[in-house]
CSV table of C-alpha atoms in Angstrom, one decimal:
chain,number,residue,atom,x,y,z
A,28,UNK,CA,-80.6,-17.8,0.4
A,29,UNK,CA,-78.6,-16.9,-3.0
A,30,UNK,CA,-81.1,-15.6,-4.5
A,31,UNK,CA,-82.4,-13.4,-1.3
A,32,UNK,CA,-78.4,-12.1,-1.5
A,33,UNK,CA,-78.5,-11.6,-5.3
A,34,UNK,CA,-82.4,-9.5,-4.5
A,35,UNK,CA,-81.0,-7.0,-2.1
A,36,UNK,CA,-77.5,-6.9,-4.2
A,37,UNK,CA,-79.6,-5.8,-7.0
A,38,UNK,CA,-80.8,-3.0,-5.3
A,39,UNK,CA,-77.5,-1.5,-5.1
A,40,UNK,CA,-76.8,0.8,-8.3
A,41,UNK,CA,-74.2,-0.6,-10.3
A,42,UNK,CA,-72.0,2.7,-10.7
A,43,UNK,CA,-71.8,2.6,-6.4
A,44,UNK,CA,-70.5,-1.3,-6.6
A,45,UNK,CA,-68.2,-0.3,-9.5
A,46,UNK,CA,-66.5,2.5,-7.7
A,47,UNK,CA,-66.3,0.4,-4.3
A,48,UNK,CA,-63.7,-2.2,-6.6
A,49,UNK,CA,-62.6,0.2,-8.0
A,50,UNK,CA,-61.2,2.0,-4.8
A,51,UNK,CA,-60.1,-1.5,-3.1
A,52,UNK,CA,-58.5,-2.2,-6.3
A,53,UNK,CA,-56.6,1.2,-5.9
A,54,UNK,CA,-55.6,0.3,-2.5
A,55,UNK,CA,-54.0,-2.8,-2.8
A,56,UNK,CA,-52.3,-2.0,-6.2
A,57,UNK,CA,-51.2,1.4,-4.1
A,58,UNK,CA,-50.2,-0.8,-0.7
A,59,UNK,CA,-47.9,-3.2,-3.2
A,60,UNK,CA,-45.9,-0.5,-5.1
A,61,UNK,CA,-45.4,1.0,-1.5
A,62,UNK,CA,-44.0,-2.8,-0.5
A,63,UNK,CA,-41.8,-3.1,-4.0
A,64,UNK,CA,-40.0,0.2,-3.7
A,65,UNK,CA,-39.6,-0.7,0.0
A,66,UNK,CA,-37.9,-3.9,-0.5
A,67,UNK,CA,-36.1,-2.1,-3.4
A,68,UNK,CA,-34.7,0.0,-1.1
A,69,UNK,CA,-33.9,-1.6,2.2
A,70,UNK,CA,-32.1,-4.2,-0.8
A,71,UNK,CA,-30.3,-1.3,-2.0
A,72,UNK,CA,-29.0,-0.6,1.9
A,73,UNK,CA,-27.7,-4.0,2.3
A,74,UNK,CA,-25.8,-3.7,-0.7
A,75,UNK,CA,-24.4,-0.8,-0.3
A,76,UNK,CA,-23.5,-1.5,3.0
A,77,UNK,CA,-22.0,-4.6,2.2
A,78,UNK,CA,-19.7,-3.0,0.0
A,79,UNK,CA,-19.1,-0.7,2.8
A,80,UNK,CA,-17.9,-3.0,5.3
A,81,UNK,CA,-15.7,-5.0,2.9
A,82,UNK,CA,-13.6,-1.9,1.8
A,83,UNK,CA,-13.6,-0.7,5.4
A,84,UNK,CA,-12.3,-4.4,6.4
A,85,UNK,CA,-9.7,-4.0,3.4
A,86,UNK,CA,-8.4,-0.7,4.9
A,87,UNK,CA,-8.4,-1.2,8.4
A,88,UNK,CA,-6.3,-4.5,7.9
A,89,UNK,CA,-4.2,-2.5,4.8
A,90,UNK,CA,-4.6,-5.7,3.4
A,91,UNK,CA,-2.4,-6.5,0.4
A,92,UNK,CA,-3.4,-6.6,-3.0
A,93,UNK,CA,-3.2,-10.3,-3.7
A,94,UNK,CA,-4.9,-11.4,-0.5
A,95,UNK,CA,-7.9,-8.8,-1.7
A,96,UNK,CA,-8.5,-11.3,-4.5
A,97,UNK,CA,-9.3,-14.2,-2.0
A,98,UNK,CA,-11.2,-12.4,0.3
A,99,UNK,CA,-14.2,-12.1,-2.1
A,100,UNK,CA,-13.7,-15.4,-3.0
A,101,UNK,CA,-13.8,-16.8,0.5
A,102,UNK,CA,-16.5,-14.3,1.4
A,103,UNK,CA,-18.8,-15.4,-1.4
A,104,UNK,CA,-18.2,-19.0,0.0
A,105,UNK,CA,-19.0,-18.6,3.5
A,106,UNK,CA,-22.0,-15.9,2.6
A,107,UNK,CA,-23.6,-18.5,0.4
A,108,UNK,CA,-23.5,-21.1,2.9
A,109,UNK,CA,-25.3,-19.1,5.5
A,110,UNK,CA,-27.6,-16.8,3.7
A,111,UNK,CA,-28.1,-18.6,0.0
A,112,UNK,CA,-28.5,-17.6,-3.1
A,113,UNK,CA,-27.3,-13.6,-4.0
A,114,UNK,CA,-23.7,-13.4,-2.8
A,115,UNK,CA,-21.7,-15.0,-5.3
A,116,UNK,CA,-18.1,-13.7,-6.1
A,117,UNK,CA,-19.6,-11.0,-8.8
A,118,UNK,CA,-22.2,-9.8,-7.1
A,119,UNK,CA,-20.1,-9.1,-4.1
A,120,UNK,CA,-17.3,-7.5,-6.1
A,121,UNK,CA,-20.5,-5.2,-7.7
A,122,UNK,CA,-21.3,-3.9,-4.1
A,123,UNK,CA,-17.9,-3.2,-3.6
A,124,UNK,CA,-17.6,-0.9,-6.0
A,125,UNK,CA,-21.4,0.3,-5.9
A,126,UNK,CA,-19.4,2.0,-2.6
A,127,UNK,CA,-16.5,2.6,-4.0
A,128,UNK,CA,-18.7,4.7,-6.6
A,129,UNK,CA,-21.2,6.4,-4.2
A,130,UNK,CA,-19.6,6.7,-1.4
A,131,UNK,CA,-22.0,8.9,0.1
A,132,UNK,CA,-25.0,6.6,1.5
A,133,UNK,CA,-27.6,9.6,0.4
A,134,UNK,CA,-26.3,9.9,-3.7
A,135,UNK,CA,-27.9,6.7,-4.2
A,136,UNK,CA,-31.4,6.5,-6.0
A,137,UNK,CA,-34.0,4.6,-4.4
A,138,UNK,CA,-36.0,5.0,-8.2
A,139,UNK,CA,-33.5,2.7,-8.9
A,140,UNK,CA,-33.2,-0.9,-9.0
A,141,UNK,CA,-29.6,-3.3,-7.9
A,142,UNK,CA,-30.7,-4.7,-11.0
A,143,UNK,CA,-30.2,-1.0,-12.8
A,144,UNK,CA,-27.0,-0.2,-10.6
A,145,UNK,CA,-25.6,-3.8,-11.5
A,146,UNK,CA,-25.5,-2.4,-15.3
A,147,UNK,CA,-24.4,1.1,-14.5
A,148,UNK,CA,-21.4,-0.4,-12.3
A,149,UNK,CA,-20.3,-2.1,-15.9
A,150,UNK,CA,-19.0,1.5,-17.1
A,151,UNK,CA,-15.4,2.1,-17.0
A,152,UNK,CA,-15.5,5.8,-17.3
A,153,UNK,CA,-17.7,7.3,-14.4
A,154,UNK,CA,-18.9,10.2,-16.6
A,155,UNK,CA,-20.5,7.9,-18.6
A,156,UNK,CA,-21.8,6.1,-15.6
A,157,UNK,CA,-22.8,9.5,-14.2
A,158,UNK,CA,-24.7,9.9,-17.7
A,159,UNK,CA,-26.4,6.9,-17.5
A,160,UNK,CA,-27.4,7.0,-13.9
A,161,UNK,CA,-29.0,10.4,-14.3
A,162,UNK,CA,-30.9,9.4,-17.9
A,163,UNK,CA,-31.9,5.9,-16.0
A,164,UNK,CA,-34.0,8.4,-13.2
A,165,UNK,CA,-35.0,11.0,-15.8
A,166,UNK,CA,-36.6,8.9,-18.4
A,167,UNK,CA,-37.8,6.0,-16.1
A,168,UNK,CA,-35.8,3.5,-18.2
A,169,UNK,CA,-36.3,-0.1,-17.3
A,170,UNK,CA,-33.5,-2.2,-16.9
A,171,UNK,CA,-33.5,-3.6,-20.5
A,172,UNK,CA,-33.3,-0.3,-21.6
A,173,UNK,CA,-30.8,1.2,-19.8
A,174,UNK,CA,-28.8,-2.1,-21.2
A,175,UNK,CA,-29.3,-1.1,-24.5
A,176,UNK,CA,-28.6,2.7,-24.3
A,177,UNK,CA,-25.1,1.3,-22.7
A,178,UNK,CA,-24.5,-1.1,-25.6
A,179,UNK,CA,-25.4,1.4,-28.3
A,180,UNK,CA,-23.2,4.2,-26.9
A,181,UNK,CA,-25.1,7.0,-26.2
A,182,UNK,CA,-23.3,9.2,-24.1
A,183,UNK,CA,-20.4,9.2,-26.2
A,184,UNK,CA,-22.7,10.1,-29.5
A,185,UNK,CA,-24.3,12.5,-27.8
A,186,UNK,CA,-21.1,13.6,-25.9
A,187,UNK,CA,-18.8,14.0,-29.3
A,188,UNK,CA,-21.7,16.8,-30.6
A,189,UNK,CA,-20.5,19.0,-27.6
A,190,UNK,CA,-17.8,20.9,-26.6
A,191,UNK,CA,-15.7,20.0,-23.2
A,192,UNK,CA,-17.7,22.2,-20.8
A,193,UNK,CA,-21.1,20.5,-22.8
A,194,UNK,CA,-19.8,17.0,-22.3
A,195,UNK,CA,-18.8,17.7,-18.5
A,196,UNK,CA,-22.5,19.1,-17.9
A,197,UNK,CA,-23.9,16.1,-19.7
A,198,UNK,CA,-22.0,13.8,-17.5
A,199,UNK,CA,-23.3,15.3,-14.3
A,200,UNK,CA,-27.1,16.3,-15.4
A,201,UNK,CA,-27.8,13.9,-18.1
A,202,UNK,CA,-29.6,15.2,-20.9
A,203,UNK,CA,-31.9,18.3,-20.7
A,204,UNK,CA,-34.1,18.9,-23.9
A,205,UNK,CA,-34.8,22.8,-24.4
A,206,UNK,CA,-34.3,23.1,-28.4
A,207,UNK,CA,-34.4,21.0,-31.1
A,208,UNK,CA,-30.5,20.4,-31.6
A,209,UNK,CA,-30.9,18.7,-28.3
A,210,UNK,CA,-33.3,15.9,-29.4
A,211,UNK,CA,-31.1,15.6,-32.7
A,212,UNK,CA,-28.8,12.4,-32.7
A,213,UNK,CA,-25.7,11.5,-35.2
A,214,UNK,CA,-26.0,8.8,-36.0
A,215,UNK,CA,-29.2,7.0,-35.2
A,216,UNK,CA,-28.1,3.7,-34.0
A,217,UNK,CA,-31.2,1.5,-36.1
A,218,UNK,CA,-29.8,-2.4,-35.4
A,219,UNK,CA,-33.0,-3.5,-33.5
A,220,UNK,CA,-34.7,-3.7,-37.3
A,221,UNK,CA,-33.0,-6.5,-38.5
A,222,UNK,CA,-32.5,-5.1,-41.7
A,223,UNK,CA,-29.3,-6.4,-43.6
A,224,UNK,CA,-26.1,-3.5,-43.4
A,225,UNK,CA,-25.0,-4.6,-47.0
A,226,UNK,CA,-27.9,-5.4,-49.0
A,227,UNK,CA,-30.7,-3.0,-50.8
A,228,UNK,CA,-33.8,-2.9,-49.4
A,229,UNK,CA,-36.7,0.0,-49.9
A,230,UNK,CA,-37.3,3.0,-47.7
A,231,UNK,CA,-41.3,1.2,-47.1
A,232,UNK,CA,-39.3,-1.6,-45.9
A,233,UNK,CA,-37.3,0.4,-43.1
A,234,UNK,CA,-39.9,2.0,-42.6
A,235,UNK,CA,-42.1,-0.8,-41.6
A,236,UNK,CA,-39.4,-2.1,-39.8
A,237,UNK,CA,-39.5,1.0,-37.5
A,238,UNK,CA,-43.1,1.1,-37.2
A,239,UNK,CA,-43.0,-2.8,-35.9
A,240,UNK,CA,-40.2,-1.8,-33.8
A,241,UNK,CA,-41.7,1.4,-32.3
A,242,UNK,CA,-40.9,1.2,-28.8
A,243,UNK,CA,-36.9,0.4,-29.7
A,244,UNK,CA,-37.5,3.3,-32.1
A,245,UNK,CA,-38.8,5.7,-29.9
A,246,UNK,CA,-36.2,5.3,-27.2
A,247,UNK,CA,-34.0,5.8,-29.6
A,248,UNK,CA,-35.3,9.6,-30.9
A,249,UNK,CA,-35.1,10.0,-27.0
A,250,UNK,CA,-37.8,11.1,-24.4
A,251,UNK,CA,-40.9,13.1,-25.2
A,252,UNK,CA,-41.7,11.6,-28.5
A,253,UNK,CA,-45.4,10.7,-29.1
A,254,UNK,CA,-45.9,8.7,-32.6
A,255,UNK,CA,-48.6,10.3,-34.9
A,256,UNK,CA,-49.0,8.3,-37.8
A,257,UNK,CA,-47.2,6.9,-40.8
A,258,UNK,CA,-47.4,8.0,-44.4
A,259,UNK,CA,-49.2,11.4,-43.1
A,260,UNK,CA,-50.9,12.5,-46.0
A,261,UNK,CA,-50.4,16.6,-46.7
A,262,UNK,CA,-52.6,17.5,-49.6
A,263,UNK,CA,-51.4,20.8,-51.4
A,264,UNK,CA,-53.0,22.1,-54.7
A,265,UNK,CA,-54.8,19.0,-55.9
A,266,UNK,CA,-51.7,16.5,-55.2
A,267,UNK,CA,-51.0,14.2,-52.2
A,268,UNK,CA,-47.8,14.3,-50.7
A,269,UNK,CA,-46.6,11.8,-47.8
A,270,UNK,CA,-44.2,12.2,-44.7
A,271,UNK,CA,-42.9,8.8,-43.7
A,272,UNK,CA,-43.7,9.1,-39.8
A,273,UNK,CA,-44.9,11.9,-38.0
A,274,UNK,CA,-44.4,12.7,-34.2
A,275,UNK,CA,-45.6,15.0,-31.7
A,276,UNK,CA,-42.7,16.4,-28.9
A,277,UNK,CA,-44.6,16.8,-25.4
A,278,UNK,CA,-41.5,18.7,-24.2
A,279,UNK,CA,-40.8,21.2,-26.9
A,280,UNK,CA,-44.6,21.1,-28.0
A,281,UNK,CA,-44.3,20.7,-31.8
A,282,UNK,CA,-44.6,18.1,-34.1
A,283,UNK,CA,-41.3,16.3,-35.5
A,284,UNK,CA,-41.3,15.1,-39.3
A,285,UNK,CA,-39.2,12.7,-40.3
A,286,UNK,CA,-38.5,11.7,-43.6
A,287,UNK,CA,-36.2,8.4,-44.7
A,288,UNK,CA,-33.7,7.6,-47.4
A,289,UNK,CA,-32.0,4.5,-47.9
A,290,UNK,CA,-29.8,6.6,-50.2
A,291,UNK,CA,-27.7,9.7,-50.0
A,292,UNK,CA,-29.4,12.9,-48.5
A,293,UNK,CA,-30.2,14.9,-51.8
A,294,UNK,CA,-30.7,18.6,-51.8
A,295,UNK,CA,-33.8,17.8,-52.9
A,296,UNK,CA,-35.0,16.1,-50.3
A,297,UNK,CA,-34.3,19.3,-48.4
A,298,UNK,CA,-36.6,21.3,-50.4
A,299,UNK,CA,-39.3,18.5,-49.9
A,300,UNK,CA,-39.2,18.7,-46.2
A,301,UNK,CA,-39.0,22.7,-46.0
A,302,UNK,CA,-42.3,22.1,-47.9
A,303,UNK,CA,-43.7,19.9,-45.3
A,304,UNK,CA,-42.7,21.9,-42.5
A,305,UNK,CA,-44.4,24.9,-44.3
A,306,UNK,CA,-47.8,23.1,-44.2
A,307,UNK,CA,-47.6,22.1,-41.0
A,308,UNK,CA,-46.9,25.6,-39.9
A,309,UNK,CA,-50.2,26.7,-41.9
A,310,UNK,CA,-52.6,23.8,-41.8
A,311,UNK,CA,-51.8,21.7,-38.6
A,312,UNK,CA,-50.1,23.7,-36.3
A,313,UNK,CA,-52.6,25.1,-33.3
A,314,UNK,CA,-52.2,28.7,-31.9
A,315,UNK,CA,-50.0,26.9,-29.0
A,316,UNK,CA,-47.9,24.8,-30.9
A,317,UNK,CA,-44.2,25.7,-31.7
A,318,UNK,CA,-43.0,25.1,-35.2
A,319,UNK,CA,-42.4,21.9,-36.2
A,320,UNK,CA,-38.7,20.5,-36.5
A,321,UNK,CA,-38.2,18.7,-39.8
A,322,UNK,CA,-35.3,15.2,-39.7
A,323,UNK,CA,-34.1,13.8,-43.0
A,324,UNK,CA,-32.9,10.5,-41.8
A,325,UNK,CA,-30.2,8.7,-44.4
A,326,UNK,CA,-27.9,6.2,-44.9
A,327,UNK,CA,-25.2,9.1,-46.5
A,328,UNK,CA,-24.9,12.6,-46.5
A,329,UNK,CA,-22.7,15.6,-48.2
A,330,UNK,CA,-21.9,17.8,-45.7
A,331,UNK,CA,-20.4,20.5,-48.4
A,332,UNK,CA,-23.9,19.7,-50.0
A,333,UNK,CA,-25.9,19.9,-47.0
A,334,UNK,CA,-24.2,23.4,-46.3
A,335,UNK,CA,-25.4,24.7,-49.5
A,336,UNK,CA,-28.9,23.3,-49.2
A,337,UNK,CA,-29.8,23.9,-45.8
A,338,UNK,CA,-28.5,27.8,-46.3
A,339,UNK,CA,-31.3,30.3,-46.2
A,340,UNK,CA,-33.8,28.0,-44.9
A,341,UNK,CA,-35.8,29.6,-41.5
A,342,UNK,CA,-37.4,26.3,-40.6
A,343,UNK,CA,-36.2,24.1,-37.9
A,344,UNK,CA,-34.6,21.1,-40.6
A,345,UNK,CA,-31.8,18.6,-40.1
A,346,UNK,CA,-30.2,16.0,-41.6
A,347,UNK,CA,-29.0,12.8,-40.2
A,348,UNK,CA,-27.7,9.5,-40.6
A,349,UNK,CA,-28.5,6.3,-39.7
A,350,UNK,CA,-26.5,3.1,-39.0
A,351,UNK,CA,-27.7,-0.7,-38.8
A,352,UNK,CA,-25.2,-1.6,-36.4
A,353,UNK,CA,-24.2,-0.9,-32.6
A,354,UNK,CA,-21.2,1.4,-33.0
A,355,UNK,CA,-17.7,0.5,-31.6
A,356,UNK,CA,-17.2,1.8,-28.3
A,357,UNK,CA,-13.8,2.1,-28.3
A,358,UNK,CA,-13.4,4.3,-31.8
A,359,UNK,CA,-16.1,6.5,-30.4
A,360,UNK,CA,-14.2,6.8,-26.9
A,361,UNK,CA,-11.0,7.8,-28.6
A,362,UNK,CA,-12.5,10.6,-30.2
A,363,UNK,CA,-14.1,11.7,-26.9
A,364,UNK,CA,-10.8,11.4,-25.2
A,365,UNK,CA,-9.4,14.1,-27.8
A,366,UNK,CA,-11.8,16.5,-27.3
A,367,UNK,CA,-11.9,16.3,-23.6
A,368,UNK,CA,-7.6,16.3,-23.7
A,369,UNK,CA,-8.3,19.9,-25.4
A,370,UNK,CA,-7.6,23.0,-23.3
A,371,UNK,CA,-10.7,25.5,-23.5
């Protein structure tokens, strides 16, 4: 009997039986991301809800202040005795303010996870919420991600490069990318390399470390970066010259160089990089490609130097620094607070 079944299933060409798995394979992976962002969302209703009905019960009964503080205690109680596990004193006072901050049942994301809005509802400020809520849907960030673009402070880096009415905008459409100041940060925030803050090391060894770190890395640079190649060879009248790590930019079309120095930005190094950019524009560059955007990536820079050195120069070149360590919030927060206190 098996081998009559393996005869006539032998007759069948092997391209037909591969596409038939193939499409029930489609199917049910299809039919279980359909389930998933269903349970995401109905999970997202209760929640929000929840939050709902407790501020509603706090108002109706203009309940006072200290009493507020025991109600989520003895709601987290009584809701974990009936329903189990997921309503313990923090998450309930997360759905409260998961209301309190979208108010409006149809502002909240169903691309979104609680897990996501868990993190966002960390943020005291709710621009930078606002920031990171609109960056979380536009760049698909996971939840690990989104923790770590929180903890490194981007919205305020980003945010102290604009004026008010370019922080307010950023705040309420996250970050668009239409020219290459836009994908430009200062600094680079480089902890996830483990390299030591106070001792020497060599620009191959931070190099590596970026390389072996390359997904941290490239959610770093931002979104649309593609990663080329390291040590990119560019031969030019009989010598070999190298750029550290090449990228390619699927939103502004054009490759990004970027060159690294453990050191202090030299005006030198400017004058390398124009050269690179020059070959790229020759050699690599197809007829659909926009020029390439050149990053010098140090420790230190001149900025009186820099002025002098960059002056003159038509290519798309910038200098930046990086940092081995997570920035402090607060320092970063009082300088946004300045520029937003100005009148404009």
């Amino acid at each position: 009997m098996a081998n009559n079944m393996n005869d006539i299933l032998s007759m069948v060409p092997e391209p037909d039986y591969e596409a038939l798995v193939g499409r029930i394979d489609n199917l049910w992976s299809s039919a279980k991301n359909r389930a998933v962002e269903a349970v995401n969302a109905q999970l997202l209703d209760a929640n929000w809800l929840t939050g709902q009905y407790i501020v509603e019960f706090e108002q109706k009964g203009k309940i006072r202040a200290e009493y507020g503080k025991f109600l989520i205690t003895r709601l987290a109680k009584d809701l974990t005795a009936l329903r189990g596990r997921g309503f313990s004193r923090s998450n309930l006072i997360y759905m409260r303010k998961f209301y309190l901050y979208f108010p409006k049942g149809e502002t909240v994301s169903h691309l979104l996870t609680w897990s996501h809005y868990f993190e966002l509802l960390k943020c005291d400020d709710e621009m930078e919420l606002q920031f990171y809520f609109h960056e979380a849907i536009n760049q698909k960030w996971k939840v690990r991600e989104l923790k770590r673009q929180i903890k490194s402070s981007l919205f305020q880096r980003l945010a102290l490069s604009s004026d008010k009415k370019g922080i307010l905008a950023l705040a309420h459409q996250g970050h668009p990318i239409h020219t290459a100041e836009d994908i430009i940060h200062d600094p680079y925030v480089l902890e996830f390399t483990g390299l030591p803050q106070k001792k020497r090391f060599k620009e191959s060894d931070l190099e590596k470390a970026l390389k072996d770190n390359m997904e941290k890395f490239l959610l770093e640079l931002g979104r649309g970066f593609a990663f080329i190649g390291r040590q990119y060879v560019i031969p030019i009248g009989g010598r070999q010259f190298k750029v550290d790590m090449v990228f390619y930019h699927c939103i502004l079309k054009c490759y990004v160089l970027i060159d690294l120095k453990t050191n202090e930005i030299s005006h030198g190094d400017i004058g390398q990089m124009n050269l690179y950019l020059n070959y790229f524009k020759n050699e690599v560059c197809m007829s659909d490609d926009n020029p390439p955007i050149g990053i010098i990536l140090g420790a230190r820079r001149d900025e009186v130097l820099m002025e002098y050195a960059l002056e003159g120069i038509t290519n798309q070149l910038f200098v930046a620094r990086y940092q081995l360590y997570l920035p402090k919030k607060e320092e970063l927060q009082a300088e946004l607070d300045k520029v937003l206190a100005k009148r404009n």
